[in-house]
Coordinates of C-alpha atoms in Angstrom, one line a residue:
M1 CA 93.0 18.6 26.0
S2 CA 92.8 19.1 23.2
S3 CA 89.9 21.8 21.5
G4 CA 88.1 18.5 20.0
S5 CA 87.6 17.3 23.5
V6 CA 86.9 20.8 25.1
E7 CA 84.2 21.3 22.4
K8 CA 83.0 17.5 22.8
Q9 CA 82.7 18.1 26.6
E10 CA 81.1 21.6 26.5
H11 CA 78.4 19.9 24.1
V12 CA 77.7 17.2 27.3
E13 CA 77.6 19.8 29.6
T14 CA 74.6 21.1 28.0
L15 CA 72.7 17.7 28.1
N16 CA 70.6 16.5 30.9
V17 CA 71.7 13.2 32.2
S18 CA 67.7 12.3 32.0
E19 CA 68.2 12.8 28.6
I20 CA 70.7 9.7 27.9
D21 CA 69.3 6.4 27.9
L22 CA 72.2 4.0 28.3
S23 CA 69.9 0.9 27.6
S24 CA 69.0 2.1 23.9
F25 CA 72.2 4.7 23.6
H26 CA 74.5 2.0 21.3
E27 CA 71.0 2.0 19.0
K28 CA 70.7 5.6 18.6
Q29 CA 74.7 6.4 17.7
A30 CA 74.4 4.7 14.1
G31 CA 77.9 3.1 13.9
R32 CA 79.8 5.6 15.9
L33 CA 80.6 4.2 19.3
V34 CA 82.5 5.2 22.3
I35 CA 84.9 2.4 23.5
D36 CA 87.3 3.9 25.8
P37 CA 86.3 4.8 29.4
E38 CA 88.8 7.7 29.4
E39 CA 86.7 9.0 26.2
A40 CA 83.6 8.1 27.7
K41 CA 84.4 11.0 30.7
I42 CA 85.0 13.6 28.2
E43 CA 82.2 12.6 26.1
F44 CA 79.4 12.2 27.7
G45 CA 80.7 13.8 31.5
E46 CA 81.6 12.3 34.8
A47 CA 78.2 11.9 36.1
I48 CA 76.9 9.5 32.9
A49 CA 80.5 8.0 32.4
S50 CA 80.7 6.5 36.1
K51 CA 77.2 4.5 35.1
L52 CA 78.7 3.0 32.3
K53 CA 79.5 -0.9 32.4
L54 CA 82.9 -2.2 31.5
S55 CA 84.5 -5.1 30.3
A56 CA 86.2 -7.3 33.0
D57 CA 89.5 -5.8 32.3
G58 CA 88.2 -2.4 32.6
T59 CA 89.9 -1.3 29.3
K60 CA 86.3 -1.5 27.1
V61 CA 82.8 0.7 27.6
L62 CA 80.5 -2.3 26.7
W63 CA 77.6 -1.6 24.3
P64 CA 74.7 -2.5 24.6
Q65 CA 75.0 -1.7 28.6
P66 CA 73.5 -4.9 30.1
H67 CA 70.9 -5.3 32.6
D68 CA 71.0 -6.3 36.2
T69 CA 69.5 -9.4 35.6
E70 CA 70.3 -13.1 34.5
L71 CA 67.3 -12.7 32.4
D72 CA 69.5 -10.4 30.3
P73 CA 71.3 -13.0 27.9
Q74 CA 74.8 -10.3 27.9
N75 CA 74.7 -11.7 31.6
W76 CA 75.0 -15.3 30.4
S77 CA 78.2 -17.2 31.2
D78 CA 80.4 -17.9 28.6
R79 CA 79.8 -21.5 28.2
R80 CA 76.4 -21.0 27.8
K81 CA 76.6 -18.4 25.0
G82 CA 78.8 -20.6 23.2
F83 CA 76.3 -23.9 23.0
I84 CA 73.6 -21.2 21.6
L85 CA 76.0 -20.0 19.3
F86 CA 77.4 -23.7 18.1
I87 CA 73.6 -24.7 17.7
V88 CA 72.9 -21.4 15.6
T89 CA 75.8 -22.3 13.4
L90 CA 74.8 -25.8 12.9
A91 CA 71.4 -24.7 11.9
A92 CA 73.0 -22.2 9.3
I93 CA 74.2 -24.9 7.7
V94 CA 71.7 -26.5 7.2
P95 CA 70.3 -24.9 3.9
D96 CA 73.4 -24.5 1.9
F97 CA 74.6 -28.1 3.3
D98 CA 71.0 -29.6 2.1
S99 CA 71.6 -27.4 -1.5
G100 CA 75.2 -28.6 -2.1
I101 CA 74.2 -32.4 -2.0
G102 CA 72.9 -31.6 -5.2
I103 CA 76.5 -31.2 -6.7
A104 CA 77.4 -34.5 -5.1
A105 CA 75.2 -36.4 -7.1
I106 CA 74.5 -34.0 -10.2
F107 CA 76.4 -37.2 -12.5
A108 CA 73.8 -39.6 -10.6
L109 CA 71.2 -37.7 -10.7
A110 CA 71.5 -37.3 -14.9
R111 CA 71.7 -40.8 -14.7
E112 CA 68.6 -41.4 -12.8
Y113 CA 66.3 -38.9 -14.9
D114 CA 68.0 -39.9 -18.1
T115 CA 69.2 -36.1 -19.1
T116 CA 72.2 -34.3 -18.3
P117 CA 74.3 -32.8 -15.9
G118 CA 73.6 -29.2 -17.4
V119 CA 69.9 -29.8 -17.1
I120 CA 70.2 -31.0 -13.6
N121 CA 72.0 -27.5 -12.3
N122 CA 69.7 -25.7 -14.4
L123 CA 66.6 -26.9 -13.0
T124 CA 67.7 -27.9 -9.3
S125 CA 70.6 -26.5 -8.0
N126 CA 70.2 -23.3 -9.2
W127 CA 66.7 -22.5 -8.7
S128 CA 67.0 -24.2 -5.0
I129 CA 69.7 -21.1 -4.6
F130 CA 67.7 -18.7 -5.8
Q131 CA 64.9 -19.4 -3.0
L132 CA 67.6 -19.4 -0.3
G133 CA 67.4 -15.5 -0.7
W134 CA 63.4 -14.8 -1.0
G135 CA 63.0 -17.5 2.4
G136 CA 64.9 -15.0 4.3
L137 CA 63.1 -12.1 3.6
L138 CA 59.8 -13.8 4.6
A139 CA 61.4 -15.2 7.7
I140 CA 62.3 -12.2 9.1
V141 CA 58.4 -10.8 9.1
F142 CA 57.6 -13.6 11.2
V143 CA 60.6 -12.9 13.4
K144 CA 59.4 -9.6 13.9
R145 CA 55.8 -10.8 15.0
F146 CA 56.4 -13.7 16.5
G147 CA 60.1 -14.2 17.8
R148 CA 62.9 -16.0 16.9
L149 CA 62.9 -19.5 18.2
P150 CA 59.6 -20.6 16.6
V151 CA 60.6 -19.3 13.4
L152 CA 64.0 -21.2 13.7
F153 CA 62.1 -24.4 14.6
W154 CA 59.2 -24.3 12.8
S155 CA 61.7 -23.4 9.4
Q156 CA 63.5 -26.5 10.2
V157 CA 60.8 -28.9 10.6
L158 CA 59.6 -27.9 7.5
A159 CA 62.7 -27.9 5.6
L160 CA 63.2 -31.1 6.7
G161 CA 60.2 -32.6 5.8
F162 CA 60.5 -31.4 1.7
L163 CA 64.3 -32.6 2.4
I164 CA 62.7 -36.5 3.0
G165 CA 60.3 -35.5 0.1
A166 CA 63.8 -35.0 -2.4
T167 CA 65.0 -37.9 -1.1
F168 CA 62.1 -40.4 -2.5
A169 CA 61.3 -38.2 -5.0
P170 CA 60.0 -40.7 -8.4
N171 CA 60.5 -38.0 -10.7
L172 CA 62.3 -35.1 -12.0
N173 CA 59.5 -32.5 -11.3
T174 CA 59.0 -33.5 -7.8
F175 CA 62.4 -33.5 -6.9
T176 CA 62.8 -29.9 -8.3
A177 CA 59.9 -28.8 -6.1
M178 CA 61.1 -30.5 -3.2
R179 CA 64.3 -29.1 -3.1
C180 CA 63.3 -25.5 -3.8
L181 CA 60.9 -25.8 -1.3
T182 CA 63.8 -27.4 1.1
A183 CA 65.8 -24.3 0.2
F184 CA 62.8 -21.2 0.9
F185 CA 62.1 -22.5 4.6
G186 CA 65.2 -23.8 5.3
T187 CA 67.3 -20.5 4.9
A188 CA 65.7 -19.4 8.0
P189 CA 69.5 -19.7 10.2
Q190 CA 70.9 -17.8 8.1
V191 CA 69.4 -14.8 8.7
T192 CA 66.8 -14.9 11.5
V193 CA 69.5 -15.3 14.2
C194 CA 68.3 -11.9 15.0
V195 CA 65.4 -11.3 17.6
P196 CA 62.8 -8.3 17.8
I197 CA 63.5 -6.0 20.3
S198 CA 59.8 -3.8 20.3
A199 CA 58.4 -0.4 21.3
W200 CA 55.9 -0.3 23.9
P201 CA 52.4 -0.1 22.6
S202 CA 51.4 3.7 21.2
T203 CA 49.1 4.8 19.5
E204 CA 51.6 7.1 17.6
A205 CA 54.0 4.6 16.2
Y206 CA 55.7 0.8 16.4
I207 CA 59.4 1.4 15.8
T208 CA 60.9 -1.8 14.8
K209 CA 64.0 -3.1 16.1
G210 CA 66.0 -6.0 15.9
L211 CA 69.6 -7.7 17.2
Y212 CA 71.4 -10.4 15.8
I213 CA 71.7 -13.0 18.1
V214 CA 75.8 -12.2 18.1
T215 CA 74.4 -8.9 19.4
D216 CA 72.4 -9.7 21.7
L217 CA 75.0 -12.1 23.9
Y218 CA 77.7 -10.3 23.1
P219 CA 79.4 -6.8 23.6
F220 CA 80.0 -4.8 20.8
H221 CA 83.9 -5.4 20.8
L222 CA 83.4 -9.0 20.8
Q223 CA 80.5 -9.1 18.2
A224 CA 82.9 -9.3 15.2
R225 CA 84.8 -12.5 16.4
K226 CA 81.7 -14.3 17.2
L227 CA 80.2 -13.2 14.1
N228 CA 83.1 -14.6 12.1
I229 CA 82.3 -18.0 13.7
W230 CA 78.6 -18.0 12.3
T231 CA 79.8 -16.7 9.0
M232 CA 82.1 -19.5 8.6
G233 CA 79.1 -22.0 8.8
F234 CA 77.1 -21.0 6.1
I235 CA 80.1 -19.8 3.9
V236 CA 81.6 -23.8 4.8
S237 CA 78.5 -25.6 4.2
P238 CA 77.8 -25.5 0.9
F239 CA 81.5 -27.5 0.5
L240 CA 80.6 -30.3 3.2
S241 CA 78.1 -32.0 1.3
P242 CA 80.0 -32.7 -1.8
F243 CA 83.1 -33.3 0.0
A244 CA 81.6 -35.6 2.6
F245 CA 78.8 -36.9 -0.2
G246 CA 80.9 -37.7 -3.2
F247 CA 82.6 -40.6 -1.6
L248 CA 79.0 -41.7 -0.9
V249 CA 77.7 -41.7 -4.2
A250 CA 80.4 -43.1 -6.0
R251 CA 79.4 -46.5 -3.9
Q252 CA 75.9 -46.4 -3.4
N253 CA 72.5 -44.7 -4.4
W254 CA 72.7 -40.8 -4.6
R255 CA 69.4 -41.2 -2.8
W256 CA 71.6 -42.2 0.4
S257 CA 73.6 -38.8 0.3
Y258 CA 70.2 -37.2 0.5
G259 CA 69.0 -39.5 3.4
A260 CA 72.6 -38.7 5.4
G261 CA 71.2 -35.2 4.9
C262 CA 68.0 -35.7 6.3
M263 CA 70.0 -37.5 9.4
Y264 CA 72.0 -34.5 9.8
S265 CA 68.9 -31.8 9.5
A266 CA 67.5 -33.8 12.2
V267 CA 70.2 -33.6 15.0
V268 CA 70.1 -29.9 14.4
V269 CA 66.2 -30.2 15.3
A270 CA 66.3 -32.0 17.7
L271 CA 69.3 -29.5 19.2
I272 CA 67.0 -26.7 18.8
V273 CA 64.0 -28.8 20.8
F274 CA 66.1 -29.2 23.5
F275 CA 68.7 -26.8 24.1
M276 CA 68.2 -23.8 22.0
E277 CA 67.1 -20.7 24.0
E278 CA 65.0 -17.6 23.1
T279 CA 67.4 -14.6 23.4
L280 CA 64.7 -12.0 23.1
Y281 CA 65.0 -9.7 26.0
D282 CA 63.6 -6.0 25.5
R283 CA 65.9 -3.8 27.1
T284 CA 64.4 -1.2 25.4
L285 CA 61.3 -1.2 27.2
K286 CA 60.2 0.4 30.0
P287 CA 59.8 -1.3 32.3
V288 CA 60.9 -4.9 30.5
P289 CA 57.6 -6.9 30.1
P290 CA 57.8 -9.8 32.0
R291 CA 57.7 -13.4 30.7
P292 CA 54.1 -14.5 30.2
T293 CA 54.8 -18.0 31.8
T294 CA 57.6 -19.9 33.3
G295 CA 59.5 -23.1 33.7
L296 CA 58.9 -26.2 31.0
R297 CA 55.8 -24.1 29.7
Y298 CA 57.4 -21.1 29.5
R299 CA 60.0 -23.4 27.0
I300 CA 57.3 -25.4 25.4
E301 CA 55.4 -22.4 24.5
T302 CA 58.5 -20.3 23.3
L303 CA 59.4 -22.8 21.1
V304 CA 55.8 -23.5 19.4
G305 CA 55.0 -19.9 19.2
I306 CA 52.7 -19.1 21.4
T307 CA 54.4 -17.3 23.9
G308 CA 55.4 -15.0 20.5
I309 CA 51.6 -14.9 19.8
K310 CA 50.8 -13.5 23.6
M311 CA 53.8 -11.1 23.1
T312 CA 52.6 -9.5 19.7
K313 CA 51.0 -6.4 21.5
Y314 CA 54.3 -5.4 22.3
R315 CA 55.7 -6.1 18.9
T316 CA 55.8 -4.5 15.2
K317 CA 52.8 -4.7 13.3
W318 CA 52.3 -6.7 10.1
V319 CA 52.8 -3.6 8.0
P320 CA 56.1 -2.2 9.4
A321 CA 57.0 -5.4 9.8
I322 CA 56.6 -6.5 6.0
M323 CA 58.1 -2.6 4.7
S324 CA 61.1 -2.1 7.3
Q325 CA 63.5 -4.2 4.5
F326 CA 62.6 -2.3 1.6
Q327 CA 63.0 1.1 3.8
V328 CA 66.6 -0.5 4.6
I329 CA 67.8 -1.4 1.5
W330 CA 67.4 2.4 -0.4
R331 CA 69.8 3.9 1.7
P332 CA 73.0 4.4 -0.9
H333 CA 75.7 2.9 1.8
V334 CA 73.6 -0.4 2.4
L335 CA 72.5 -0.9 -1.4
S336 CA 76.2 0.3 -2.8
I337 CA 77.5 -2.4 -0.4
L338 CA 75.0 -5.3 -1.2
I339 CA 75.8 -4.9 -4.8
F340 CA 79.5 -5.0 -4.4
E341 CA 79.3 -8.0 -2.0
G342 CA 76.7 -9.7 -4.3
V343 CA 78.6 -9.8 -7.1
L344 CA 81.5 -11.5 -5.3
F345 CA 79.6 -13.7 -3.2
G346 CA 77.7 -14.7 -6.3
F347 CA 80.6 -16.0 -8.0
G348 CA 81.9 -17.4 -5.7
I349 CA 78.7 -19.5 -5.4
G350 CA 79.0 -19.8 -9.1
I351 CA 82.6 -21.6 -9.0
N352 CA 80.8 -24.2 -6.3
V353 CA 78.2 -25.5 -8.2
T354 CA 80.6 -25.7 -11.6
N355 CA 83.6 -26.9 -10.4
A356 CA 82.3 -30.4 -10.2
V357 CA 81.2 -29.6 -14.2
F358 CA 85.0 -28.9 -14.9
L359 CA 86.5 -31.5 -13.0
G360 CA 84.2 -34.3 -14.4
E361 CA 83.6 -33.5 -18.1
E362 CA 85.8 -34.9 -20.6
P363 CA 88.6 -32.8 -22.2
P364 CA 88.9 -30.0 -23.3
V365 CA 86.5 -28.4 -21.0
G366 CA 87.6 -30.7 -17.7
Y367 CA 89.7 -32.6 -16.6
A368 CA 87.3 -35.9 -16.5
F369 CA 88.0 -36.7 -12.8
S370 CA 86.1 -39.8 -10.9
S371 CA 83.7 -38.6 -8.5
T372 CA 85.8 -39.6 -5.9
I373 CA 88.6 -37.1 -7.0
I374 CA 85.8 -34.5 -7.1
S375 CA 84.8 -34.9 -3.9
G376 CA 88.2 -35.0 -2.5
L377 CA 89.4 -31.8 -4.1
Y378 CA 86.0 -30.2 -2.0
A379 CA 88.2 -30.2 0.7
T380 CA 90.0 -27.4 -0.4
P381 CA 87.5 -24.3 0.6
I382 CA 86.8 -26.0 3.3
V383 CA 90.2 -25.9 4.6
S384 CA 90.5 -22.4 3.0
V385 CA 87.3 -21.3 5.0
F386 CA 89.0 -22.5 8.5
I387 CA 91.6 -20.8 7.8
G388 CA 90.1 -17.7 7.0
E389 CA 88.2 -17.8 10.1
L390 CA 91.7 -17.8 12.0
F391 CA 92.8 -15.4 10.4
G392 CA 89.6 -13.1 10.1
R393 CA 89.9 -13.7 14.3
Y394 CA 92.6 -11.4 14.8
M395 CA 92.4 -9.4 12.1
N396 CA 89.5 -7.7 12.6
D397 CA 90.1 -7.3 16.1
W398 CA 93.4 -5.7 15.2
I399 CA 91.4 -3.4 13.1
M400 CA 88.8 -2.6 15.4
N401 CA 91.8 -1.8 18.3
V402 CA 93.8 0.2 15.8
S403 CA 90.9 2.5 14.2
I404 CA 89.5 3.1 18.4
R405 CA 93.5 4.2 19.2
R406 CA 93.2 6.8 16.0
N407 CA 89.8 8.2 17.1
N408 CA 90.9 8.9 20.3
G409 CA 88.7 6.1 21.9
V410 CA 85.7 6.4 19.9
F411 CA 84.5 3.5 17.1
E412 CA 83.6 4.3 13.2
A413 CA 82.0 1.9 11.6
E414 CA 83.7 2.2 8.5
S415 CA 86.9 0.9 9.5
R416 CA 85.3 -2.5 9.1
L417 CA 86.0 -1.9 5.6
W418 CA 89.7 -1.9 5.7
A419 CA 89.8 -6.0 5.5
C420 CA 88.1 -5.4 1.6
Y421 CA 91.5 -4.0 0.8
I422 CA 92.8 -7.1 1.5
A423 CA 90.3 -9.4 0.5
I424 CA 90.0 -8.3 -3.0
P425 CA 93.5 -8.7 -3.9
L426 CA 93.5 -12.3 -2.7
Y427 CA 90.2 -12.4 -5.0
I428 CA 92.1 -11.9 -8.0
C429 CA 94.6 -13.6 -7.5
G430 CA 92.1 -16.9 -6.5
F431 CA 90.4 -16.5 -9.7
L432 CA 92.7 -15.6 -12.2
V433 CA 94.9 -19.1 -11.3
L434 CA 91.9 -21.1 -10.9
G435 CA 90.7 -19.9 -14.7
A436 CA 94.4 -20.8 -15.7
S437 CA 93.9 -24.1 -14.5
F438 CA 91.0 -25.0 -16.1
Q439 CA 92.0 -23.4 -19.2
K440 CA 95.8 -24.9 -19.4
H441 CA 94.7 -27.5 -17.8
L442 CA 97.3 -27.2 -15.0
S443 CA 97.9 -29.6 -11.9
V444 CA 95.5 -30.4 -9.8
G445 CA 98.1 -28.1 -7.3
A446 CA 96.7 -24.6 -9.0
V447 CA 93.3 -25.8 -8.9
I448 CA 93.6 -26.5 -5.3
M449 CA 95.6 -22.8 -4.7
G450 CA 93.3 -20.9 -6.8
W451 CA 90.2 -22.1 -5.3
G452 CA 91.5 -22.3 -1.6
I453 CA 92.6 -18.8 -2.5
A454 CA 89.1 -17.3 -3.6
E455 CA 87.2 -18.6 -0.7
L456 CA 89.6 -16.9 1.9
A457 CA 89.2 -13.8 0.3
I458 CA 85.1 -14.4 0.0
M459 CA 85.2 -15.5 3.9
I460 CA 87.3 -12.1 5.0
N461 CA 85.1 -9.6 2.7
T462 CA 81.9 -11.5 3.9
V463 CA 82.5 -10.8 7.7
A464 CA 83.8 -7.2 7.2
V465 CA 80.6 -6.5 5.0
Y466 CA 78.2 -8.0 7.7
A467 CA 79.4 -6.0 10.5
Y468 CA 80.1 -2.9 8.7
L469 CA 75.9 -2.8 8.4
N470 CA 75.1 -4.3 11.5
D471 CA 77.7 -1.7 13.0
C472 CA 75.5 0.9 10.8
F473 CA 72.0 -0.2 11.6
P474 CA 72.0 -1.6 15.6
K475 CA 68.4 -1.6 15.5
H476 CA 67.9 -3.4 12.2
Q477 CA 70.6 -6.4 12.2
G478 CA 67.7 -8.8 10.9
E479 CA 66.8 -6.8 7.8
V480 CA 70.7 -6.3 6.9
S481 CA 71.4 -10.0 7.2
S482 CA 68.1 -11.2 5.2
L483 CA 69.1 -8.2 2.6
I484 CA 72.6 -10.1 2.7
N485 CA 71.7 -13.0 2.6
L486 CA 69.4 -12.0 -0.3
A487 CA 72.1 -10.0 -2.4
R488 CA 74.6 -13.2 -2.3
T489 CA 72.0 -15.5 -3.8
L490 CA 70.8 -13.3 -6.2
G491 CA 74.1 -12.5 -7.4
G492 CA 75.3 -16.2 -7.9
F493 CA 72.0 -18.5 -8.9
A494 CA 72.5 -17.9 -12.5
V495 CA 76.3 -18.2 -12.4
A496 CA 75.7 -21.5 -13.7
Y497 CA 73.9 -20.8 -16.8
F498 CA 76.5 -18.7 -18.4
Q499 CA 80.2 -20.0 -16.8
V500 CA 80.5 -23.4 -18.2
P501 CA 79.7 -22.6 -21.6
W502 CA 81.1 -19.1 -21.7
A503 CA 84.5 -21.2 -20.2
A504 CA 83.9 -23.4 -23.5
K505 CA 83.9 -21.1 -26.0
H506 CA 86.5 -18.4 -24.9
G507 CA 88.2 -20.1 -22.0
A508 CA 88.2 -20.4 -18.4
L509 CA 90.8 -17.9 -17.8
Q510 CA 88.4 -15.2 -19.6
T511 CA 85.7 -16.1 -17.6
F512 CA 87.1 -16.1 -14.0
G513 CA 89.5 -13.1 -15.2
V514 CA 86.2 -10.7 -16.4
E515 CA 84.4 -12.1 -12.9
A516 CA 87.4 -10.7 -11.2
A517 CA 87.4 -7.5 -12.6
I518 CA 84.0 -6.8 -12.0
V519 CA 84.4 -7.1 -8.3
S520 CA 87.2 -5.6 -7.9
G521 CA 85.7 -2.4 -10.1
L522 CA 82.8 -2.6 -7.9
F523 CA 85.4 -2.0 -5.4
L524 CA 87.2 0.8 -6.2
L525 CA 83.7 2.4 -7.0
V526 CA 82.0 1.5 -3.6
V527 CA 84.1 1.0 -0.8
P528 CA 86.7 4.0 -0.8
W529 CA 83.3 6.1 -1.3
L530 CA 81.8 4.3 1.5
Q531 CA 85.3 5.5 4.2
L532 CA 85.0 8.7 2.8
K533 CA 81.2 9.5 2.7
G534 CA 79.6 6.7 4.7
N535 CA 79.4 8.6 8.1
V536 CA 77.5 11.3 6.9
L537 CA 74.7 8.6 5.1
R538 CA 75.3 7.0 8.8
V539 CA 73.9 9.9 10.5
S540 CA 71.6 11.9 8.2
I541 CA 68.3 10.2 8.9
D542 CA 67.3 7.1 10.7
P543 CA 66.3 4.0 7.8
L544 CA 62.8 3.4 9.4
S545 CA 60.7 6.6 10.9
S546 CA 61.5 9.9 10.2
Q547 CA 59.7 10.4 13.3
S548 CA 63.2 9.0 15.0
F549 CA 66.1 10.8 15.9
V550 CA 70.0 9.7 15.5
F551 CA 71.5 11.1 18.5
V552 CA 75.3 12.1 17.1
L553 CA 77.9 14.0 19.1
T554 CA 79.8 16.5 17.3

């Protein structure tokens, strides 16, 4: 046995078994989890390790540790979990899908309201993207008080109502307001795929806790793979509507495109009403509070929020719920990676919004393509994101397994960031090829390759950032999700204001080249530093409460 293992064993022997609560131990590890059962025996001792529940093949320790009840989502069947993840992924598509309809209809909207495509972009597309971020911050607050399912349900009902308003808007001002409100309320699925796990009421403190639905349903070693699926949904969503509805707008009134978007949103609402389940399970409370009702009554009351109101006595008060996101964002490793991801994703949003202009405008700025051709080209990022999902599925598992082996059975959150080293060269290549294509009017094949490679890089990097921050903050994934959503929208909503004018004046190669250089510089400043110092930042202090402790095995 190595000296390090001896020290771990001696440390564990000083602990009383009762000091380790296996139901909440994964939350207190702050990004460091013992995955290998043999390493668990060394670090925890035989007495504790013998109580740990393992994966079906016996090779990995399950975090979180499931309870012995069917009420625990960790114990649900794979089919049941998969269907819930499917519904949530469809719901996560809604916000950017609705926002992207405006890209397909941009020229038709300009004719309808007697203005230019640039004005339509600035008034509607850009500001609806801006609202996507702030709506997520508000949604998380209500989730902490009333649960995930009612917030998901009511947000989608309201978003559907405002989308109907945009469909029948009589003037540009009404249309703009309806699009912004649709985005503000519709963004909830992109951040509220979390569930509050609350502290038992006490006179001392209310501790805010939240878990992604992915972490609610799946153990740690499967989370990155399932997160990859959910992330794919909202990354591909802004391309689906321009691809599908561009063909429609070329042949029918633009209002039919928004009408079709309403139909999709209505299907999502129906799936939520009839099949979506509340994955809340207060595993850290002793005893776990019972459901206030059962059967059909429980389902109806949970859906509309009555159950959430009844359970507020176990959950975070208003002030801590509002302040928790601000208390997370100040952490250096959070703020730095959010800036990096926000700029990287933001320029990706920019090319999604402005590519329709580049492709549709007359030379020398654009290609003067028809709406039909532009719609067909929007299949490029869709295919790219699906390739990214397949690539990331195996790459993230490989990175995790290699990291665990090299760390003697222990997983460190910073290993997630190795995927960024693959993403950034692809990002640079994609942006340079895309910029050269627009400036030199290269073949459509060059546009497709550049755009596809850029979106592949964004998919890989975004999954890595989500996984890293979720691992760093096992109690606060809701806050992490809303902050990443805010970062990407703040990074992207204004790009359309300057990207086309800049390219028209100095050339698209300079525009996209400088954007790639900015992202590369942020990568060099942030990612290597986090891999060197991130573990120190993780364990220094709990992000939400100075009274809480972080248990670190040394």
